[in-house]
Tab-separated table of C-alpha atoms in Angstrom:
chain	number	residue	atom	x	y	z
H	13	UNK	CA	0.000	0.000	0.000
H	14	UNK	CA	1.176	3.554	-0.770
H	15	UNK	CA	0.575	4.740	2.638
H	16	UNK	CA	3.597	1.856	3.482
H	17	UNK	CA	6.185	4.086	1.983
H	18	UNK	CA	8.845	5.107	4.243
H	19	UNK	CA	10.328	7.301	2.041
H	20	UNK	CA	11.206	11.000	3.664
H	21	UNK	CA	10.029	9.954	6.776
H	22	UNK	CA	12.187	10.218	9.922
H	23	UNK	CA	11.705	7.748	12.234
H	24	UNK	CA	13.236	8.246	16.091
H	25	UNK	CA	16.122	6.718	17.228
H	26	UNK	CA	19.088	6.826	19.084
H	27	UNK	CA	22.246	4.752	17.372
H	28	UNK	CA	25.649	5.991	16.218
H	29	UNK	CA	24.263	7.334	12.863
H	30	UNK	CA	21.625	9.467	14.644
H	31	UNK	CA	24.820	11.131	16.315
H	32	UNK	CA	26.489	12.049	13.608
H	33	UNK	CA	26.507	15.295	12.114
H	34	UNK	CA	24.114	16.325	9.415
H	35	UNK	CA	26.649	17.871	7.386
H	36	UNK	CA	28.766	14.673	7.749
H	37	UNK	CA	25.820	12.609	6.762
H	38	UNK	CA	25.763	15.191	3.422
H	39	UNK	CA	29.156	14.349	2.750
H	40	UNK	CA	28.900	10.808	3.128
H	41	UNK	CA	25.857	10.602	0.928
H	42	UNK	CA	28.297	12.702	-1.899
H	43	UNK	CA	30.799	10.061	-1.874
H	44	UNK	CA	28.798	6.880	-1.347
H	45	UNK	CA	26.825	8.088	-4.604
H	46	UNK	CA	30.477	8.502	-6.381
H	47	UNK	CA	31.186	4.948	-4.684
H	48	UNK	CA	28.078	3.836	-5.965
H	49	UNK	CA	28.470	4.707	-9.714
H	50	UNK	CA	32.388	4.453	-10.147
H	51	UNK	CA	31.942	0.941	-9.017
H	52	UNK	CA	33.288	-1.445	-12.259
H	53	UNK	CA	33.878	-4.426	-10.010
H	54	UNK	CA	32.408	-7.538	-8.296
H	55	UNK	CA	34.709	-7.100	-5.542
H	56	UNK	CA	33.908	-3.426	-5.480
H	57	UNK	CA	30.333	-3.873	-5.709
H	58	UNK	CA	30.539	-6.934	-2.891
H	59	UNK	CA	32.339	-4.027	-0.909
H	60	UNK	CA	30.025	-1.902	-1.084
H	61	UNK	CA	27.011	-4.613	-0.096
H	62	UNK	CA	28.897	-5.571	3.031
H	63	UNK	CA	29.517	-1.701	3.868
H	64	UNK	CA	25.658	-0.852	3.275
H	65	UNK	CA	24.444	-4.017	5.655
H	66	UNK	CA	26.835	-2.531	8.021
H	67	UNK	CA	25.449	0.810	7.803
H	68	UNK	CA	21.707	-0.904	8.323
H	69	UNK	CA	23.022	-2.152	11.501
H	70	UNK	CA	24.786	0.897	12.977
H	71	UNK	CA	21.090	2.465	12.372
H	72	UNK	CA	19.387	0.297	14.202
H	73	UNK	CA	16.773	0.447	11.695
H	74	UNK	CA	14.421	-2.659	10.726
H	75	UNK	CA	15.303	-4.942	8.184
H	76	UNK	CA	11.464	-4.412	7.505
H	77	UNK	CA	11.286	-1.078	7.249
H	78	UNK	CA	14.559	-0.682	4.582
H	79	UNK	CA	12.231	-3.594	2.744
H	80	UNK	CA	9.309	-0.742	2.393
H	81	UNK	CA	11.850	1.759	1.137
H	82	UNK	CA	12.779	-0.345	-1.550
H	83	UNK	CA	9.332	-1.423	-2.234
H	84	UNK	CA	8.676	2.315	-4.260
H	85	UNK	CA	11.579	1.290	-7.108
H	86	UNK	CA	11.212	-2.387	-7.467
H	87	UNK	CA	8.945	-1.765	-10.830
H	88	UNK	CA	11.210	0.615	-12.464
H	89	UNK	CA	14.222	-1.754	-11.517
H	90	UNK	CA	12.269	-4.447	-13.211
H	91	UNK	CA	11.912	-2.174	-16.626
H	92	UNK	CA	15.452	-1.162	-16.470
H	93	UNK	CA	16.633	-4.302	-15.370
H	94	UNK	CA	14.855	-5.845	-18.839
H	95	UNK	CA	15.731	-3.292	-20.687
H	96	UNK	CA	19.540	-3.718	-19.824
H	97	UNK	CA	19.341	-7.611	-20.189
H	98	UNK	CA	18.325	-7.531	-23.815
H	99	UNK	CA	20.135	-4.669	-24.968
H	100	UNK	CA	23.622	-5.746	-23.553
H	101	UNK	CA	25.653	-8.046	-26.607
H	102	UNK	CA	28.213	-10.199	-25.546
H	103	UNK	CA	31.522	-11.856	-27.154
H	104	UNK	CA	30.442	-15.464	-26.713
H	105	UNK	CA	27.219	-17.493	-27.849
H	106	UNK	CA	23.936	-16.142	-26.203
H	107	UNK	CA	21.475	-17.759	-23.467
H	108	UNK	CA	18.685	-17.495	-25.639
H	109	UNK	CA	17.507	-15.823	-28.626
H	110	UNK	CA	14.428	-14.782	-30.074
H	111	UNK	CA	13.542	-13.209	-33.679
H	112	UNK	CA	10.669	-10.717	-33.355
H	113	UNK	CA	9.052	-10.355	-36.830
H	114	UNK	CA	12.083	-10.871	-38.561
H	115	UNK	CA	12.644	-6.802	-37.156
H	116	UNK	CA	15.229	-7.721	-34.664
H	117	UNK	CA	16.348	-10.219	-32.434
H	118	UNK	CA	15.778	-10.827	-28.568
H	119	UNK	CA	18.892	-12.248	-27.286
H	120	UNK	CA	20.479	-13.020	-23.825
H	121	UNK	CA	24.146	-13.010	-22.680
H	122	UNK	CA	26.256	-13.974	-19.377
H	123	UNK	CA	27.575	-10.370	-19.659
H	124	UNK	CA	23.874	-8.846	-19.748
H	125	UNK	CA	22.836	-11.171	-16.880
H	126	UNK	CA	25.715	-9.373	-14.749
H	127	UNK	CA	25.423	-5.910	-15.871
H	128	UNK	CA	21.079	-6.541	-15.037
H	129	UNK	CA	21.628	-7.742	-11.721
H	130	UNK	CA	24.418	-4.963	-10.567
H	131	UNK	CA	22.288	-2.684	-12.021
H	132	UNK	CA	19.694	-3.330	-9.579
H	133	UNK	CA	22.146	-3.433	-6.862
H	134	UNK	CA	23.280	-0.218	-7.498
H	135	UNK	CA	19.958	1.333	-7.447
H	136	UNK	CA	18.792	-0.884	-4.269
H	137	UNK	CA	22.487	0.173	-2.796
H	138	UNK	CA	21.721	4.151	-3.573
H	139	UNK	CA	18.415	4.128	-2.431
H	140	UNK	CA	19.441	2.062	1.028
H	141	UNK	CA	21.816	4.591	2.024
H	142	UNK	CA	20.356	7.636	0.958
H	143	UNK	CA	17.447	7.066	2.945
H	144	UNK	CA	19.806	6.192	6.307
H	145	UNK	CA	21.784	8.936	6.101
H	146	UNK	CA	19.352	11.860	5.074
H	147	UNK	CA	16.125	11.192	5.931
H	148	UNK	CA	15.571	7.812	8.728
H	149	UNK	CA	18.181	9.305	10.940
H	150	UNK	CA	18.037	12.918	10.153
H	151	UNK	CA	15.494	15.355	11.254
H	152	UNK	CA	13.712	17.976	8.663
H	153	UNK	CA	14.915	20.969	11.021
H	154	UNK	CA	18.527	19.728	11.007
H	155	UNK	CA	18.371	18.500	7.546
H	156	UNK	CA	17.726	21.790	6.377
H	157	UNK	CA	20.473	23.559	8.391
H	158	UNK	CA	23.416	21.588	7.549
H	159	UNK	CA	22.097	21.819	3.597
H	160	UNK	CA	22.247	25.820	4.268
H	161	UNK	CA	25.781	25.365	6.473
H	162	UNK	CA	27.455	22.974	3.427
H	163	UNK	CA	25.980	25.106	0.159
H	164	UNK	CA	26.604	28.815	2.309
H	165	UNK	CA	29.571	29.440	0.146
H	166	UNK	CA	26.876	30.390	-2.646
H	167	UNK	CA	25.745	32.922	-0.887
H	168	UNK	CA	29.121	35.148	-1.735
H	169	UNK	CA	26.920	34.664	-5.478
H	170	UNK	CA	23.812	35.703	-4.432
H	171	UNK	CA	22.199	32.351	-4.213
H	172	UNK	CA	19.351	32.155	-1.956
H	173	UNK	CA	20.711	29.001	-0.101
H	174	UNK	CA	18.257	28.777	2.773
H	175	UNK	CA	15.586	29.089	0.862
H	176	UNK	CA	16.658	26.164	-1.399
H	177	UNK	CA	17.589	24.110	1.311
H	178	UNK	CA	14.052	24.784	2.656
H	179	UNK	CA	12.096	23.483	-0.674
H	180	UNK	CA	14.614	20.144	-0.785
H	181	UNK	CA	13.486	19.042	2.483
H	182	UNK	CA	10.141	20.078	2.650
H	183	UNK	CA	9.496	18.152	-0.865
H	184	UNK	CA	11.192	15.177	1.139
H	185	UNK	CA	9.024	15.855	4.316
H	186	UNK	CA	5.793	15.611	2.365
H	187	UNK	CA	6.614	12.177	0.035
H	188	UNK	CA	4.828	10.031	2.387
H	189	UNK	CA	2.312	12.666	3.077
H	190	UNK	CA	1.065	12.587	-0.739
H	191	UNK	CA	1.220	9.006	-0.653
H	192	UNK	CA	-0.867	8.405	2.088
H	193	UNK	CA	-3.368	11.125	0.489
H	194	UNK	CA	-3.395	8.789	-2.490
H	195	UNK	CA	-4.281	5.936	-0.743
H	196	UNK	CA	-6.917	7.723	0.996
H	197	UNK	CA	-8.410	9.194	-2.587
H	198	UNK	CA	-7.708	5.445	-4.180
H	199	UNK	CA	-9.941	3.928	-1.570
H	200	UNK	CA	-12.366	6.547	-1.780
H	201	UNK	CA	-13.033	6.141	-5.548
H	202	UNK	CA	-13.059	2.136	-5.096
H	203	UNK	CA	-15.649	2.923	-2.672
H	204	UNK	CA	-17.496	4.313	-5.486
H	205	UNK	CA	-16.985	1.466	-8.404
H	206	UNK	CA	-13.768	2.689	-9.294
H	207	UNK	CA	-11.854	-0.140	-10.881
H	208	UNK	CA	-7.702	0.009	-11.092
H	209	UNK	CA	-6.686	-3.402	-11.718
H	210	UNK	CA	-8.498	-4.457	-14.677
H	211	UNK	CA	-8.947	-3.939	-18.345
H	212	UNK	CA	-6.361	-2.480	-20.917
H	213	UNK	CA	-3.140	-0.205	-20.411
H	214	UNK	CA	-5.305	2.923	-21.857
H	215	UNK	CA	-8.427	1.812	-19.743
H	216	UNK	CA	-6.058	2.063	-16.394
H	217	UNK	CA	-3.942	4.969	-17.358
H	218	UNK	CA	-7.980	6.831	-17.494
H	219	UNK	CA	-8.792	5.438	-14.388
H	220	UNK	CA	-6.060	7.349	-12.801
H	221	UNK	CA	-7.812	10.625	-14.185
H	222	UNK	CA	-10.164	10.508	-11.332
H	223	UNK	CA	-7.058	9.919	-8.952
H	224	UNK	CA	-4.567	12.638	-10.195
H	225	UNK	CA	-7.717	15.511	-10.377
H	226	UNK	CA	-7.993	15.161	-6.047
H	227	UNK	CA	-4.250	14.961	-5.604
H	228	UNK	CA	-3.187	17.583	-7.439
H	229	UNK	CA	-6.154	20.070	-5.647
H	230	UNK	CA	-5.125	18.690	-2.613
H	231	UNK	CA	-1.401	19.402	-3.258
H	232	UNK	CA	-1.981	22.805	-3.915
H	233	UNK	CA	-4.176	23.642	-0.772
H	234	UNK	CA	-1.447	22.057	1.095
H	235	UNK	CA	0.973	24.455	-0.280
H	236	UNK	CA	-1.107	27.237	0.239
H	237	UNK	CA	-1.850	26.485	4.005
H	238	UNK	CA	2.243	26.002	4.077
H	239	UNK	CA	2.636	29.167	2.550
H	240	UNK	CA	0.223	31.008	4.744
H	241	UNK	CA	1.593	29.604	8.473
H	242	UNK	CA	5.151	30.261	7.116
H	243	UNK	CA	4.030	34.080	6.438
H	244	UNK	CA	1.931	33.923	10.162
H	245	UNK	CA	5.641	33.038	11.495
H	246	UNK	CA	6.985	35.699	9.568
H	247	UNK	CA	9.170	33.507	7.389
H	248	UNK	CA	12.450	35.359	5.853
H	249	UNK	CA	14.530	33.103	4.872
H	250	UNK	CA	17.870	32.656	6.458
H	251	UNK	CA	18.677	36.580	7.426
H	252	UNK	CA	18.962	36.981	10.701
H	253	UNK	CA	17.345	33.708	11.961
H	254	UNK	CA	19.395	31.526	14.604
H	255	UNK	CA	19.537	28.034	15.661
H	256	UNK	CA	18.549	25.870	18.367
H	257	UNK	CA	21.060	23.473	17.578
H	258	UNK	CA	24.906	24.631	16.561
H	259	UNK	CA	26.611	22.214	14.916
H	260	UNK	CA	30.400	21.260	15.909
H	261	UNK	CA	32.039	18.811	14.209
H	262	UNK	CA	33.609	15.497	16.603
H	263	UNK	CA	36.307	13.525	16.375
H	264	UNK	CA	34.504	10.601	15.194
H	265	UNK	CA	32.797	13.310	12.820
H	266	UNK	CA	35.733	12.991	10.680
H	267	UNK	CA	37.033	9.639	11.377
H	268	UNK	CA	33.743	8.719	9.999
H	269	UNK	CA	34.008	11.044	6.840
H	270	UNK	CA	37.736	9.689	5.893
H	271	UNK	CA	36.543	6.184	6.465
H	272	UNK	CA	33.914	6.972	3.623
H	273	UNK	CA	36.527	8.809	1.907
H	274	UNK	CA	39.165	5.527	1.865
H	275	UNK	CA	36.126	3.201	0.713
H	276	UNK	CA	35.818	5.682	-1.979
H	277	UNK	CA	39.407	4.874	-2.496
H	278	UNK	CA	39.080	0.990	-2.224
H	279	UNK	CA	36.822	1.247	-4.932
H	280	UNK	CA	38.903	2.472	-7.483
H	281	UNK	CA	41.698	0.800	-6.530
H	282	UNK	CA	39.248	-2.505	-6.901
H	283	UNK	CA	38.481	-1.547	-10.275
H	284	UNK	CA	42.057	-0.878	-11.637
H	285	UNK	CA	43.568	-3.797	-9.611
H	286	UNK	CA	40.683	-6.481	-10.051
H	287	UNK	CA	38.534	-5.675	-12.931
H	288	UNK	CA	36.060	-8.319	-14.058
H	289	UNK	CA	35.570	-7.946	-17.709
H	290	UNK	CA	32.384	-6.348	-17.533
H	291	UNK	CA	31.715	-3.077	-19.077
H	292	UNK	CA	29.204	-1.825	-16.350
């Protein structure tokens, strides 16, 4: 169910992650996407599994609840994942094969197999982390300081950073929000006859016509009722506002940052020392 997503939620806790600093937890999230893209490897992408299952535990998050996160990108990892398989040729004989109308041929290699499934990884890898570090152990308020305190240098350019800071984590605070509102207006409309699961592709892309009309109204008085108690609380922007919280940055702070920093490292190395073959 949509209202299932965990997505942008932040859910109470008190582990080693939860202590770190948001603007470490930025940082980390920078070079574990890096880590996550520059990997070429099976022993870089094993790495970085093993590192990732470590971070779950140091959460002390539910295997459950990282289940639900990845729940939201299983069907697009499914159409990328084909899409991938099929279009990836190999040097050796293929799996299978399959001439469509004599247009083109469906065929299968080892080599699209293995760039299909660490293709998924890296997605299920991205998402994982993300998630841990910016929004599960993180909350909105400090979120959106320590985006202001690392992009601040922008402001010598005139670059209203609080402000954006402000719109990235209120459009992550109000994910699960929307999707529990579309549950809500899904029910509703099956309540009165409304029918999603059956019939053609163009008969349920029209049945979500009756789905998108609510959500979209109800986005927009949402906004507006945002915009309006922001005003009431005389919202500026940054100028002149202080903080409940100051951040200072701890020893293990930084240990924590160069460890993420030397997997970085490990990756590359892994990748020039131990390739496998595989153009991924």
């Amino acid at each position: 169910m949509l209202k299932d997503i965990t997505l942008g939620q932040y859910l109470p806790g008190d582990s080693f992650l939860y202590r770190l600093d948001p603007r470490v937890k930025i940082g980390a999230t920078i070079l574990s996407l890096v880590a996550y893209f520059s990997a070429r490897s099976l022993y870089a992408f094993g790495l970085l599994t093993l590192l990732t299952a470590l971070l779950v535990f140091l959460s002390g998050i539910s295997f459950r609840v990282i289940l639900r996160a990845i729940r939201p990108v299983v069907a697009v990892l499914l159409i990328m994942g084909i899409l991938v398989l099929f279009t990836t040729k190999g040097a050796g004989e293929p799996y299978f094969s399959l001439s469509v109308f004599s247009l083109f041929d469906l065929e299968i290699y080892p080599e699209g197999i293995a760039r299909a499934v660490l293709f998924s990884l890296r997605i299920v890898l991205l998402v994982v982390s993300t998630c841990l570090f910016l929004t599960y152990t993180t909350t909105p308020t400090s979120l959106t300081d320590a985006l202001a305190s690392v992009l601040s240098p922008l402001t010598i350019l005139r670059v209203p950073v609080y402000d954006f800071a402000m719109m990235m984590t209120i459009a992550l605070r109000f994910i699960p929000t929307l999707a529990e509102e579309t549950d809500k207006i899904m029910s509703a409309q099956k309540a009165r006859g409304a029918d999603f699961s059956s019939g053609s592709l163009i008969r349920r892309a029209r049945a979500l016509i009756p789905i998108l009309i609510p959500l979209f109204a109800s986005s927009f008085r949402r906004a507006g009722e945002l915009a309006t108690a922001m005003e009431c609380r005389c919202y500026r922007g940054g100028a002149g506002r202080t903080k409940l919280r100051v951040f200072r940055l701890r020893v293990w702070d930084l240990l924590f940052l160069f460890l993420c920093g030397a997997i970085l490292a490990s990756v590359f190395l892994l990748n020039t020392w131990l390739p496998t073959g595989i153009s991924l």
